[in-house]
Coordinates of C-alpha atoms in Angstrom, one line a residue:
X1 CA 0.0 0.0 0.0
X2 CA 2.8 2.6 1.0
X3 CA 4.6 1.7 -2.5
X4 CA 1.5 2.9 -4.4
X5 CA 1.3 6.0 -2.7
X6 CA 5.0 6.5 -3.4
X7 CA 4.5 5.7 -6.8
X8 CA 1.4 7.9 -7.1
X9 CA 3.4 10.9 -5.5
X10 CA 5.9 10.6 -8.0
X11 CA 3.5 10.0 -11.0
X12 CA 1.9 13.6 -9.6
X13 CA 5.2 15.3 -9.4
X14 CA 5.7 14.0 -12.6
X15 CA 2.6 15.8 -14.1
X16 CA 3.1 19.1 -11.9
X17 CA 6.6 19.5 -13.6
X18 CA 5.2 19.0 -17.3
X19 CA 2.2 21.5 -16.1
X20 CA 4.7 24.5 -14.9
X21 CA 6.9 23.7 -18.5
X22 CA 3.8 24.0 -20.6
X23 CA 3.0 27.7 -18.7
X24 CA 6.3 28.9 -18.9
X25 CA 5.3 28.6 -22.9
X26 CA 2.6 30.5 -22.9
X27 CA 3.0 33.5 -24.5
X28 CA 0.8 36.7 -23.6
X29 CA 0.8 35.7 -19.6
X30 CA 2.8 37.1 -16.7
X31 CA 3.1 33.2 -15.9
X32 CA 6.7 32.4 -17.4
X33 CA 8.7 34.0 -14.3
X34 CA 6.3 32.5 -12.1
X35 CA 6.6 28.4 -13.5
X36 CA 9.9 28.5 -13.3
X37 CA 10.1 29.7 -10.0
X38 CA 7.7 27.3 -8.8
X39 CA 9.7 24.2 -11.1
X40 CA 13.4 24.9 -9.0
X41 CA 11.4 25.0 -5.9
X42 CA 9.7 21.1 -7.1
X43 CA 12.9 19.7 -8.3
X44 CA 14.9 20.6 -4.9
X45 CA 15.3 17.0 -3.1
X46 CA 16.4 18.8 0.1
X47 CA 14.9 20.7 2.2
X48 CA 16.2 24.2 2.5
X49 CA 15.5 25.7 6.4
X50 CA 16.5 29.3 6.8
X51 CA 18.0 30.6 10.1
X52 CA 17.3 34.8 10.8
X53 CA 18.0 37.0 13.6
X54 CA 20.2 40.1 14.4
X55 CA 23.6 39.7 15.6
X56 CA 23.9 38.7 19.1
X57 CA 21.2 36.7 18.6
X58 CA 22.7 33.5 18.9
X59 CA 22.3 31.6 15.5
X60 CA 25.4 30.2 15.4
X61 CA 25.4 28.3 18.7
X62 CA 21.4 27.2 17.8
X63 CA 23.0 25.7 14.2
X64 CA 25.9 23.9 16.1
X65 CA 23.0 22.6 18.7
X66 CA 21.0 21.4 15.5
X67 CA 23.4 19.6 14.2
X68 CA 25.6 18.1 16.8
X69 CA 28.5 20.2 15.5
X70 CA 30.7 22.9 15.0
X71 CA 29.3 25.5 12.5
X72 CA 31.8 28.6 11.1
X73 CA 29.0 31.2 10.1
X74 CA 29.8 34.5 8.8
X75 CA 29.2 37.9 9.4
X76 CA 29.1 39.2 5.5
X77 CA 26.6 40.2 3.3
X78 CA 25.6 37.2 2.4
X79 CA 24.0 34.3 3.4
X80 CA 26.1 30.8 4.7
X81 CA 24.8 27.5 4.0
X82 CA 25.7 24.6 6.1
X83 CA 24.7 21.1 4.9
X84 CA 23.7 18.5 7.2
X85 CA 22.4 15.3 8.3
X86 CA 19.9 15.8 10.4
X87 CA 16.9 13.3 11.7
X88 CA 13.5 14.2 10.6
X89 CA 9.7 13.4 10.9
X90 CA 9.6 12.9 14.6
X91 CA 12.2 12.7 17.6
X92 CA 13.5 9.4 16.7
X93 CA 12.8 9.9 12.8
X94 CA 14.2 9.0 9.4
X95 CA 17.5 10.9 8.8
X96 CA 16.9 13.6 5.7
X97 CA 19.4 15.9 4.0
X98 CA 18.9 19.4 5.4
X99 CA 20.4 22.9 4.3
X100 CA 20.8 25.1 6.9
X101 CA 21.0 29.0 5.6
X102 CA 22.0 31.6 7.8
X103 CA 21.1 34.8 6.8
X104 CA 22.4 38.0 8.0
X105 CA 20.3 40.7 9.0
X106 CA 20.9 42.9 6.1
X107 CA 20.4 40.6 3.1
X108 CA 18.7 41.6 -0.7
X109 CA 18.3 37.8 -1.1
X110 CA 15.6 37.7 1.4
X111 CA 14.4 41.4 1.9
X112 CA 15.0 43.1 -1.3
X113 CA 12.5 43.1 -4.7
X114 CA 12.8 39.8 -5.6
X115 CA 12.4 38.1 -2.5
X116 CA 9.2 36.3 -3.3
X117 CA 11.6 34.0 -5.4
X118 CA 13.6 32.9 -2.8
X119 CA 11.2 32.9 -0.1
X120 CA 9.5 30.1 -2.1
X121 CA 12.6 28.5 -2.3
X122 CA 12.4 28.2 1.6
X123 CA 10.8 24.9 3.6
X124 CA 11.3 25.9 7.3
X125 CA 12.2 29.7 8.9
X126 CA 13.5 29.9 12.1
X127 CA 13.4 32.9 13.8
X128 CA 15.9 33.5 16.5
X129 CA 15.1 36.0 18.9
X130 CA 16.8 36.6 22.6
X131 CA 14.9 38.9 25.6
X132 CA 15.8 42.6 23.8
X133 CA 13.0 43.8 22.4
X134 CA 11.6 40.8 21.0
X135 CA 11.4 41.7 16.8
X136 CA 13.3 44.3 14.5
X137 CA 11.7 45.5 11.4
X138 CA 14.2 42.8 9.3
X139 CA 12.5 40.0 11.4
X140 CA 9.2 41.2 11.1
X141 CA 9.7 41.9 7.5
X142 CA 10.9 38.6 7.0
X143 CA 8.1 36.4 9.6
X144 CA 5.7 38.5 7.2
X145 CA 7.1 37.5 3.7
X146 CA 7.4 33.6 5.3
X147 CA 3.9 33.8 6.4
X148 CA 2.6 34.6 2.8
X149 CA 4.7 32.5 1.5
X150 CA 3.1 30.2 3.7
X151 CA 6.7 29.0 4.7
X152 CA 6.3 26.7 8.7
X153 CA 7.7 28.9 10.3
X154 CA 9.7 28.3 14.3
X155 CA 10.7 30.9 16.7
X156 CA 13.3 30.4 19.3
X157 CA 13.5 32.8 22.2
X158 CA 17.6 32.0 23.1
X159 CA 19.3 32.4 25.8
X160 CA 16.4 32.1 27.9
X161 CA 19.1 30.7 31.0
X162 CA 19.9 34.3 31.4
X163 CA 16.1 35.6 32.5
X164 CA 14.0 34.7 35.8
X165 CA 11.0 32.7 36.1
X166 CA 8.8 35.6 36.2
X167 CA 10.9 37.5 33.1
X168 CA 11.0 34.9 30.8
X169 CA 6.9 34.8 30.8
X170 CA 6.2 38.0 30.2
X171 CA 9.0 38.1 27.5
X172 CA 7.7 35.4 25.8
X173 CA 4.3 36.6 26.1
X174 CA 5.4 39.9 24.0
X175 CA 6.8 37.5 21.8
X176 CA 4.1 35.7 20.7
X177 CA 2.0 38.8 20.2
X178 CA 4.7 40.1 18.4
X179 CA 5.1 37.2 16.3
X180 CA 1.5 36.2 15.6
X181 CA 1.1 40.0 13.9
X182 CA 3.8 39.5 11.7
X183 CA 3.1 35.9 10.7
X184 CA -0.3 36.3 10.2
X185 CA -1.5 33.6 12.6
X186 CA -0.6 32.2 16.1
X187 CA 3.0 30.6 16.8
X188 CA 4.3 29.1 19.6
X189 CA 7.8 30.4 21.2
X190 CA 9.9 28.3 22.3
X191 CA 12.4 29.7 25.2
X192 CA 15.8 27.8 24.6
X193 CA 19.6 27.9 25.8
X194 CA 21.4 27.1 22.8
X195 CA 25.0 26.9 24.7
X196 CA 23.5 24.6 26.8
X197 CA 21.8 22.2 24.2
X198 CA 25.8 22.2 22.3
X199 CA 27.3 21.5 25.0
X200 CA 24.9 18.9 26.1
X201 CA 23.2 20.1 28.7
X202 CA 24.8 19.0 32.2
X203 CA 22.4 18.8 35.1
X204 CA 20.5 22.2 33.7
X205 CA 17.4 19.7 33.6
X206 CA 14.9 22.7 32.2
X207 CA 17.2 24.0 30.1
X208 CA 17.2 20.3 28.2
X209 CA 13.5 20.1 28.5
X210 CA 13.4 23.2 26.8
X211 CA 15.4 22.3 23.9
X212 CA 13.8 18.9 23.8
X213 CA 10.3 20.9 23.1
X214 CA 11.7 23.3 20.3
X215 CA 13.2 20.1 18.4
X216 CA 10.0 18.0 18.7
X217 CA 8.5 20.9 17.5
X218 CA 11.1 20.6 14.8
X219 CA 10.3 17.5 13.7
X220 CA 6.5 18.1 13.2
X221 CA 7.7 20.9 10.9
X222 CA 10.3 18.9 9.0
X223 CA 8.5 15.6 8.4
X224 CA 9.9 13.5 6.4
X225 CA 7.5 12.9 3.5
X226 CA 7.9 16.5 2.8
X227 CA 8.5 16.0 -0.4
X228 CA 4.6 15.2 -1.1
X229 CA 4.0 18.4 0.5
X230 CA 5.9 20.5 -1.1
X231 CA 4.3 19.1 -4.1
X232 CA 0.6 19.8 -2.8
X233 CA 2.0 23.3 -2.1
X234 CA 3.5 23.8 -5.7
X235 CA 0.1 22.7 -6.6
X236 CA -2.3 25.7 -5.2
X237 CA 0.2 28.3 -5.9
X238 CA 0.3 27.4 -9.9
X239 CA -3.2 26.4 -9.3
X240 CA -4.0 30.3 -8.4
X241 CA -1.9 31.6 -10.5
X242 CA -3.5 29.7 -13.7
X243 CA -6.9 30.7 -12.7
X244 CA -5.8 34.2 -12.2
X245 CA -4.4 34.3 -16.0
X246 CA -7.6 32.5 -17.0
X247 CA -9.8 34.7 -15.7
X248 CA -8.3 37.7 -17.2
X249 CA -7.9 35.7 -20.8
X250 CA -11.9 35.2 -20.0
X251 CA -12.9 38.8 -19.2
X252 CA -10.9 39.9 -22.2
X253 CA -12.6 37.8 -24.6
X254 CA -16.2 38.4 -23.4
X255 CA -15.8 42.2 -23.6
X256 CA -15.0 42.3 -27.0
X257 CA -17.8 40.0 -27.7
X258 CA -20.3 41.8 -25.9
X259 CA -19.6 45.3 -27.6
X260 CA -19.1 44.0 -31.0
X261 CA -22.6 42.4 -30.1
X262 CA -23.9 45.6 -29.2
X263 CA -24.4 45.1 -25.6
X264 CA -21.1 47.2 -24.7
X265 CA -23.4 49.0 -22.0
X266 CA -23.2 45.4 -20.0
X267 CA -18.8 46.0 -19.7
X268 CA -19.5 49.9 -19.2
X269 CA -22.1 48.5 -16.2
X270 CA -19.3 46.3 -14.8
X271 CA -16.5 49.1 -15.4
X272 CA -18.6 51.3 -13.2
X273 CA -18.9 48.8 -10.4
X274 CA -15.1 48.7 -10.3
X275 CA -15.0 52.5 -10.9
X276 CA -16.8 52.4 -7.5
X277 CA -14.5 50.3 -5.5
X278 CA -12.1 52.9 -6.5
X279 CA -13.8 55.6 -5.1
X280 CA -14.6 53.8 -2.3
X281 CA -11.2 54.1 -0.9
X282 CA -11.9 57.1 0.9
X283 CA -14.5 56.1 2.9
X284 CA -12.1 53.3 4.8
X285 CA -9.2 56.4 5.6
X286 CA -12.3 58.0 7.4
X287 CA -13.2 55.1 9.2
X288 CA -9.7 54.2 9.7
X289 CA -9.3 57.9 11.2
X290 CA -12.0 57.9 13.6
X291 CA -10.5 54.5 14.7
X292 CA -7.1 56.1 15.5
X293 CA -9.2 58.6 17.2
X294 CA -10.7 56.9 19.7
X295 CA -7.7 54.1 20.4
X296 CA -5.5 58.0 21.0
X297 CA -7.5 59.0 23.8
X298 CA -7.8 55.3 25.6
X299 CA -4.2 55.8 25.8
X300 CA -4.0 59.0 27.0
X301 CA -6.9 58.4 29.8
X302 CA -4.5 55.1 30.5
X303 CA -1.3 57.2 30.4
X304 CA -2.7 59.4 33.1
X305 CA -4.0 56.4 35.4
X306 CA -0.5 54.9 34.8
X307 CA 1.3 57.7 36.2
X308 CA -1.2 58.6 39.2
X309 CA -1.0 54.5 40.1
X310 CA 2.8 54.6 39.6
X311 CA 3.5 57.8 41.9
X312 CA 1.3 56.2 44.7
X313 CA 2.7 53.0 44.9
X314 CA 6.1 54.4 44.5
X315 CA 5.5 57.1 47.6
X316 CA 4.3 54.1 49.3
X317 CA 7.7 52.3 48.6
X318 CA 9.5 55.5 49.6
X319 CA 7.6 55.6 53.0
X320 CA 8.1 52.0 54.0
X321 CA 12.1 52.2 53.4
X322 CA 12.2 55.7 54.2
X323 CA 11.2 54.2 57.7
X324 CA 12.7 50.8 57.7
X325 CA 15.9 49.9 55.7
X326 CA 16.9 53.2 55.4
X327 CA 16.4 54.9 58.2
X328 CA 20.5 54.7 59.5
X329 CA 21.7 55.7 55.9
X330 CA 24.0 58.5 55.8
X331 CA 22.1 61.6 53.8
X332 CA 24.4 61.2 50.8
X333 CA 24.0 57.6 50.6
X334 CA 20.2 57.3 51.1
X335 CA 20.0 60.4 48.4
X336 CA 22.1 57.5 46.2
X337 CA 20.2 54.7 47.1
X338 CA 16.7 56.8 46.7
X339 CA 17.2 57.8 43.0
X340 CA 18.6 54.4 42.2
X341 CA 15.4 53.2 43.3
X342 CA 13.3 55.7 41.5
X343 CA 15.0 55.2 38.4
X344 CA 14.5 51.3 38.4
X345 CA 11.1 51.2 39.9
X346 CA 9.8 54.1 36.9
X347 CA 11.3 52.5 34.3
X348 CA 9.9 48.9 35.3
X349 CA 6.6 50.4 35.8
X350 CA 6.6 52.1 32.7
X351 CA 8.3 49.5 30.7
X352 CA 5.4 46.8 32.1
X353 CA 2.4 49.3 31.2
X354 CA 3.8 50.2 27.9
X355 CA 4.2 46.4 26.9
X356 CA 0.8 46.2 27.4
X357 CA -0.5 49.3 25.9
X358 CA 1.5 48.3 22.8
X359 CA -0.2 44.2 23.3
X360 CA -3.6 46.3 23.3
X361 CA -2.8 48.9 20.2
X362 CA -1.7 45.8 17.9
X363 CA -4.3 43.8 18.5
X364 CA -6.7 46.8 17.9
X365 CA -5.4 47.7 14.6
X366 CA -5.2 43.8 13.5
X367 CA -9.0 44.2 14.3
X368 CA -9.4 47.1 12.3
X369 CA -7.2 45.7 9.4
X370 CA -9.5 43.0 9.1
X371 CA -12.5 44.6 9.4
X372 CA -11.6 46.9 6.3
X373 CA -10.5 43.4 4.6
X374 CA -13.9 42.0 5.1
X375 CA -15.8 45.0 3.9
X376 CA -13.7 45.1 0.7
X377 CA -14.2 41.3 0.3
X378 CA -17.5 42.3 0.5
X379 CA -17.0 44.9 -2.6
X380 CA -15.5 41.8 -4.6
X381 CA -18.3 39.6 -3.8
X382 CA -20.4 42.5 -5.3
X383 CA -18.3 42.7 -8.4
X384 CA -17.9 38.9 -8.9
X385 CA -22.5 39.0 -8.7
X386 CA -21.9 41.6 -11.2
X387 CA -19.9 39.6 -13.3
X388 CA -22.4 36.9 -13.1
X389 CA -25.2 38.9 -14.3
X390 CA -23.6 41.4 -16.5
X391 CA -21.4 39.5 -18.6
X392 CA -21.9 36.1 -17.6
X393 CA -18.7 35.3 -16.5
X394 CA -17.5 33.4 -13.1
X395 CA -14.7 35.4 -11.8
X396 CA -12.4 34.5 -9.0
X397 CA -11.2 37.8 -7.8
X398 CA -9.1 37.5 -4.5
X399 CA -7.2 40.2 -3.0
X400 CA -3.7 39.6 -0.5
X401 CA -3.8 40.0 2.8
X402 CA -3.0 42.7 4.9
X403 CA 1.1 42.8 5.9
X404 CA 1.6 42.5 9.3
X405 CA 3.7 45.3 9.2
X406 CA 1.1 47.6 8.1
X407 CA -1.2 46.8 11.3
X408 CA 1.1 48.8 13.5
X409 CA 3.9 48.0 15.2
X410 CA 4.2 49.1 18.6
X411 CA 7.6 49.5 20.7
X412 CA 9.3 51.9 23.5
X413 CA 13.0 52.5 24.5
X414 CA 12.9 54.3 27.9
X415 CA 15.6 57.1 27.7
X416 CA 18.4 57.1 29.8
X417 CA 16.9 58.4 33.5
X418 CA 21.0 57.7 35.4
X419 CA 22.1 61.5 34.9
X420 CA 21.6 64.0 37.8
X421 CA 19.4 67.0 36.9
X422 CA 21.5 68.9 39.7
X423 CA 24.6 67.8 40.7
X424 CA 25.3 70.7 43.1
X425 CA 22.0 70.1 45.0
X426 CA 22.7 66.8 45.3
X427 CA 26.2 67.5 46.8
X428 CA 25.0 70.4 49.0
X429 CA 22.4 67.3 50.3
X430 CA 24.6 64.9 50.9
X431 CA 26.6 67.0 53.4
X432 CA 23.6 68.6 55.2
X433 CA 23.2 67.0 58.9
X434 CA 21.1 64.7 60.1
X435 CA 17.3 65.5 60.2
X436 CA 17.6 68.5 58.0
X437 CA 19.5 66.7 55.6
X438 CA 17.3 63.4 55.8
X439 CA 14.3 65.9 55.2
X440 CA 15.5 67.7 52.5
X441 CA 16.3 64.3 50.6
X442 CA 13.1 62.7 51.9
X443 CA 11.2 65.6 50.1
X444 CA 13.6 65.6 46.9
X445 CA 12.9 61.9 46.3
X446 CA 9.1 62.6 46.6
X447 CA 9.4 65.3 44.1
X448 CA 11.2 63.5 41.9
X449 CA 8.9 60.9 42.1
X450 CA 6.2 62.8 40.7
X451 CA 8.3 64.2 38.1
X452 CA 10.0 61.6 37.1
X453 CA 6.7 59.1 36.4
X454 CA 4.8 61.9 34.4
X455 CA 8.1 62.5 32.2
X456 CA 8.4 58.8 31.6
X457 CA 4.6 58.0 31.0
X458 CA 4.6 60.6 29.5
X459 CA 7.3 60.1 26.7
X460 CA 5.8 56.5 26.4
X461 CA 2.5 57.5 25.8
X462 CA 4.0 60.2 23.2
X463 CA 5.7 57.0 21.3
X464 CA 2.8 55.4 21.3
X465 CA 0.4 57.4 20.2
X466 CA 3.2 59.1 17.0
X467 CA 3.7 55.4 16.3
X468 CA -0.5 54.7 16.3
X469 CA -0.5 58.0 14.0
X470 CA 2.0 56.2 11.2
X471 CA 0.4 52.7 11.9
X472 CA -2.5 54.3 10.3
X473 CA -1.2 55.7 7.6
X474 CA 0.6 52.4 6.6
X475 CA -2.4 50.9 7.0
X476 CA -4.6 53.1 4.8
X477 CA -2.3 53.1 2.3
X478 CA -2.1 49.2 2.2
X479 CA -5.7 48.9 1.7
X480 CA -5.3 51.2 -1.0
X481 CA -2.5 49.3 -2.4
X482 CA -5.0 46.2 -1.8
X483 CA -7.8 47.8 -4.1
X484 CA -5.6 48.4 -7.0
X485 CA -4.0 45.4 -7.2
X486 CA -7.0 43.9 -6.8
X487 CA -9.0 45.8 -9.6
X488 CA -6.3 46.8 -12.0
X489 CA -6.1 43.5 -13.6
X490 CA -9.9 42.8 -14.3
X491 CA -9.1 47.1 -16.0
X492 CA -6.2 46.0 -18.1
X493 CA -8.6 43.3 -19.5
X494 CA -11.7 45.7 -20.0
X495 CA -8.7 48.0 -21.5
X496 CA -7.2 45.7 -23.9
X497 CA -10.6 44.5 -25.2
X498 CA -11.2 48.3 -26.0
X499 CA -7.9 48.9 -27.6
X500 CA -8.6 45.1 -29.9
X501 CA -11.7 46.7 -30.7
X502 CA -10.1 50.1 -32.4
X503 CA -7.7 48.0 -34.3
X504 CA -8.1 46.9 -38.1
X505 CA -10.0 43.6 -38.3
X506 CA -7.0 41.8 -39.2
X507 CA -4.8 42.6 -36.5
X508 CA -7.7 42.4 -34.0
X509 CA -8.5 38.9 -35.5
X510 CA -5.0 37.8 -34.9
X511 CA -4.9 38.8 -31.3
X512 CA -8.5 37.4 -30.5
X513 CA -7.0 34.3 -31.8
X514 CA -4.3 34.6 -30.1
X515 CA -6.2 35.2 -26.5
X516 CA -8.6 31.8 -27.1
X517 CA -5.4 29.8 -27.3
X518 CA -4.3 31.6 -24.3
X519 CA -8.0 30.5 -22.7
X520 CA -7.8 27.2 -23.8
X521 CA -4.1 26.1 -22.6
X522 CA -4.9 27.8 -19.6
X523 CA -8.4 26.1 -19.3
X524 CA -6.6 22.7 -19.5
X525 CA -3.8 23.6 -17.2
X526 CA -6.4 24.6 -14.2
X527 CA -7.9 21.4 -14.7
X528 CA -5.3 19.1 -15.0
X529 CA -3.6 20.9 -11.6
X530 CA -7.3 20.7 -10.2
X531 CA -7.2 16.9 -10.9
X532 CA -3.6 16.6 -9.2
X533 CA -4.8 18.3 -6.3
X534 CA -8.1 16.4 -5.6
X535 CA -6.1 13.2 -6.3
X536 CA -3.6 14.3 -3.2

């Protein structure tokens, strides 16, 4: 039984590769570059998993843990490639042939214009993080371009020996969030020591139990009959791409018909309808506006709370060492100790609420990214019932996603609060004796309390709400980007049946003809990759 399904897996593959040949021969289609993208990715034996992360990150210590050995990565431009043997398809599994590929953080291969090809080239991302602010724009960039490239995708939070119990949770709490608005959907982060799992762990028994979760994880992502999905993958992508091309082959054809018919008010109808979606553009900024509105003034009203809950508790704090453990201090040392405190304890306060302001203002404009995605679906379901009606066609118009990056990204970087504002009054404290001088610090530290949380608050909540302000504006302009893209090739088609229609008969013959072969090669490609896929 197995051997049949091998030998139907490699019958399909077989079929897929002659499919992708015969569309890189079309002529007339944007579907040449695309086939032969999609034939290196089919007749790669080995799987390709790509390693990213800043420096400091720790990827070459997680590469030597993966693969039992030393690894010499470099720090270049471009990317290194390390092959190995590594097992695959579960913890015990079937050894595979694996390709390891670094990347630096600065790479065109990956991040530059032509990424999408090499992206598809790609079966397994990791993404290597450590307890610094979880993502930079690189990573997101590149946990967004492996998300639509639907590419499995693993994050590793390294380096995790070197946070507490208590740390560690929240970081990897902000990680996921983090994460799951670049990706696109929810992933799992897995908190690993990779200098531990090389150097095999010792008696650091969570430390191995960590690692042990990240490579069974791993596994699950690696299987080792992933060269049947790879295939099924290869498969939708050429199968949308086909019916993409087909569709605008079809609306092409049928709007030349219909005006040399004499029904050319039935296209002009249809035009009008996408004319509309156009102009419906504006109408989403507004909303979008008002949205940024009202998410601005929840975080001022929290930014005020913050800082009136922070100074109390902090005063409180003050008090109780005032009158316990510091209560024998010399004046110059509790003046030390006292803004030592306050320093720590504001930025920790501020720092926490901040994390979860940002949490809150992601996941807000995720919402509202989707929202606006469902009401412009809601436009192409309109224009794909006018299709229906008007000219009789069955269109599948689909529209990409949102990018991650373009629901906001939220982050703060408290300023450096370790400079004295006066050094002189601090000295002239400092040698002040003892009631006076304890006084005069006592009521310096509460001022400075007050100042010190309204400056910080107050900076965060200014970061916030500037980076809410460009969140927006990425945002509305990624819708917009999503409504042309969306519309402009179902206008090229309307256009080019209108410019067939103003040329002599013999040339316009010659291109109709031309435009039925297209329909018909394409109509036979979408089925044959339609019958490969329901086969699978």
């Amino acid at each position: 039984m197995q051997e049949d399904g091998l030998v139907s897996g490699r019958q399909q593959r077989t079929e897929l590769i002659r499919t992708l040949d015969e569309l890189g021969q079309l002529d007339g289609t944007q579907g040449t570059a695309t086939a032969g993208r999609l034939l290196r990715r089919l007749t790669t034996d080995c799987l390709r998993v790509l390693v990213v992360g800043e420096e400091e990150r720790g990827r070459g210590s997680l590469v030597e843990a993966l693969v039992g050995r030393a690894a010499v990565l470099t720090n270049a431009s471009t990317s290194t490639s390390i092959s190995a043997t590594v097992p695959v398809g579960s913890p015990e599994g079937v050894s595979g042939s694996v390709e390891l590929i670094v990347a630096p953080p600065a790479d065109s291969v990956y991040d530059g214009a032509q990424a999408s090809q090499a992206w598809a080239a790609v079966d397994v991302v990791i993404v290597v993080l450590t307890a610094d602010f979880p993502l930079s724009a690189t990573e997101r960039s590149r946990l967004t371009k492996a998300g639509q490239a639907a590419v499995p995708a693993l994050v590793v939070l390294n380096k995790a020996d070197r946070l507490g119990a208590e740390e560690l949770a929240e970081t990897v709490l902000v990680a996921r969030s983090c994460v799951e608005a670049a990706y696109g959907r929810e992933l799992a982060v897995y908190p690993v020591s990779a200098e531990i799992a090389m150097s095999g762990g010792g008696r650091d028994t969570l430390s191995a139990l960590r690692w042990s979760a990240f490579m069974t994880a791993f596994h699950e992502k690696v299987p080792a009959d992933h060269g049947r999905q790879l295939t099924d993958a290869v498969a939708a992508q050429a199968y949308h791409v086909i019916s993409t091309l087909l569709d605008e082959t079809r609306l092409l054809l049928r709007a030349h018909a219909l005006r040399e018919s004499g029904n050319g008010a039935q296209v002009r109808h249809f035009q009008a309808q996408l004319t509309r979606i156009r102009a419906s553009r504006r109408n989403v900024t507004e909303a979008i506006t008002e949205e940024v509105r009202r998410l601005s003034e929840e975080t001022d009203a929290a930014a005020r709370t913050q800082a009136q809950r922070l100074r109390v508790t902090i005063e409180r704090s003050l008090d109780t060492r005032l009158s316990g453990d510091w209560q024998d201090l010399p004046t110059g040392e509790l003046d030390e100790q006292g803004l030592a405190f306050l320093t720590r304890t504001v930025a920790e306060g501020t720092n926490s609420w901040c994390r979860r302001q940002a949490v809150r203002l992601q996941e807000a404009m995720h919402e509202l990214a989707r929202a606006a995605e469902a009401g412009q679906e809601s436009q192409l379901t309109t224009v794909r019932a006018a299709a229906r009606d008007l000219l009789d066609l069955d269109l599948r118009i689909s529209a990409e996603p949102i990018e991650p990056d373009d629901n906001g990204w939220f982050a703060y970087s408290p300023p450096d609060t370790n400079s004295r504002p006066n050094l002189l009054a601090y000295v002239a404290r400092g040698h002040l004796p003892g009631r006076l001088g304890r006084g005069h610090v006592s009521r310096h530290l509460s001022d400075l309390a007050r100042d010190l949380t309204e400056q910080q608050v107050g900076r965060a909540r200014s970061s916030l709400r500037h980076q809410l302000s460009e969140a927006a504006q990425n945002l509305s302009q990624a819708l917009l980007r999503r409504v042309t893209a969306c519309v402009a090739s179902l206008e090229d088609a309307l256009t080019e049946a209108a410019h067939i229609a103003a040329l002599p008969k013999s040339q316009a013959a010659t291109r109709l003809t031309a435009a039925e072969r297209r329909e018909k090669a394409l109509g036979e490609l979408a089925q044959r990759i339609q019958a490969l896929r329901t086969r699978s």
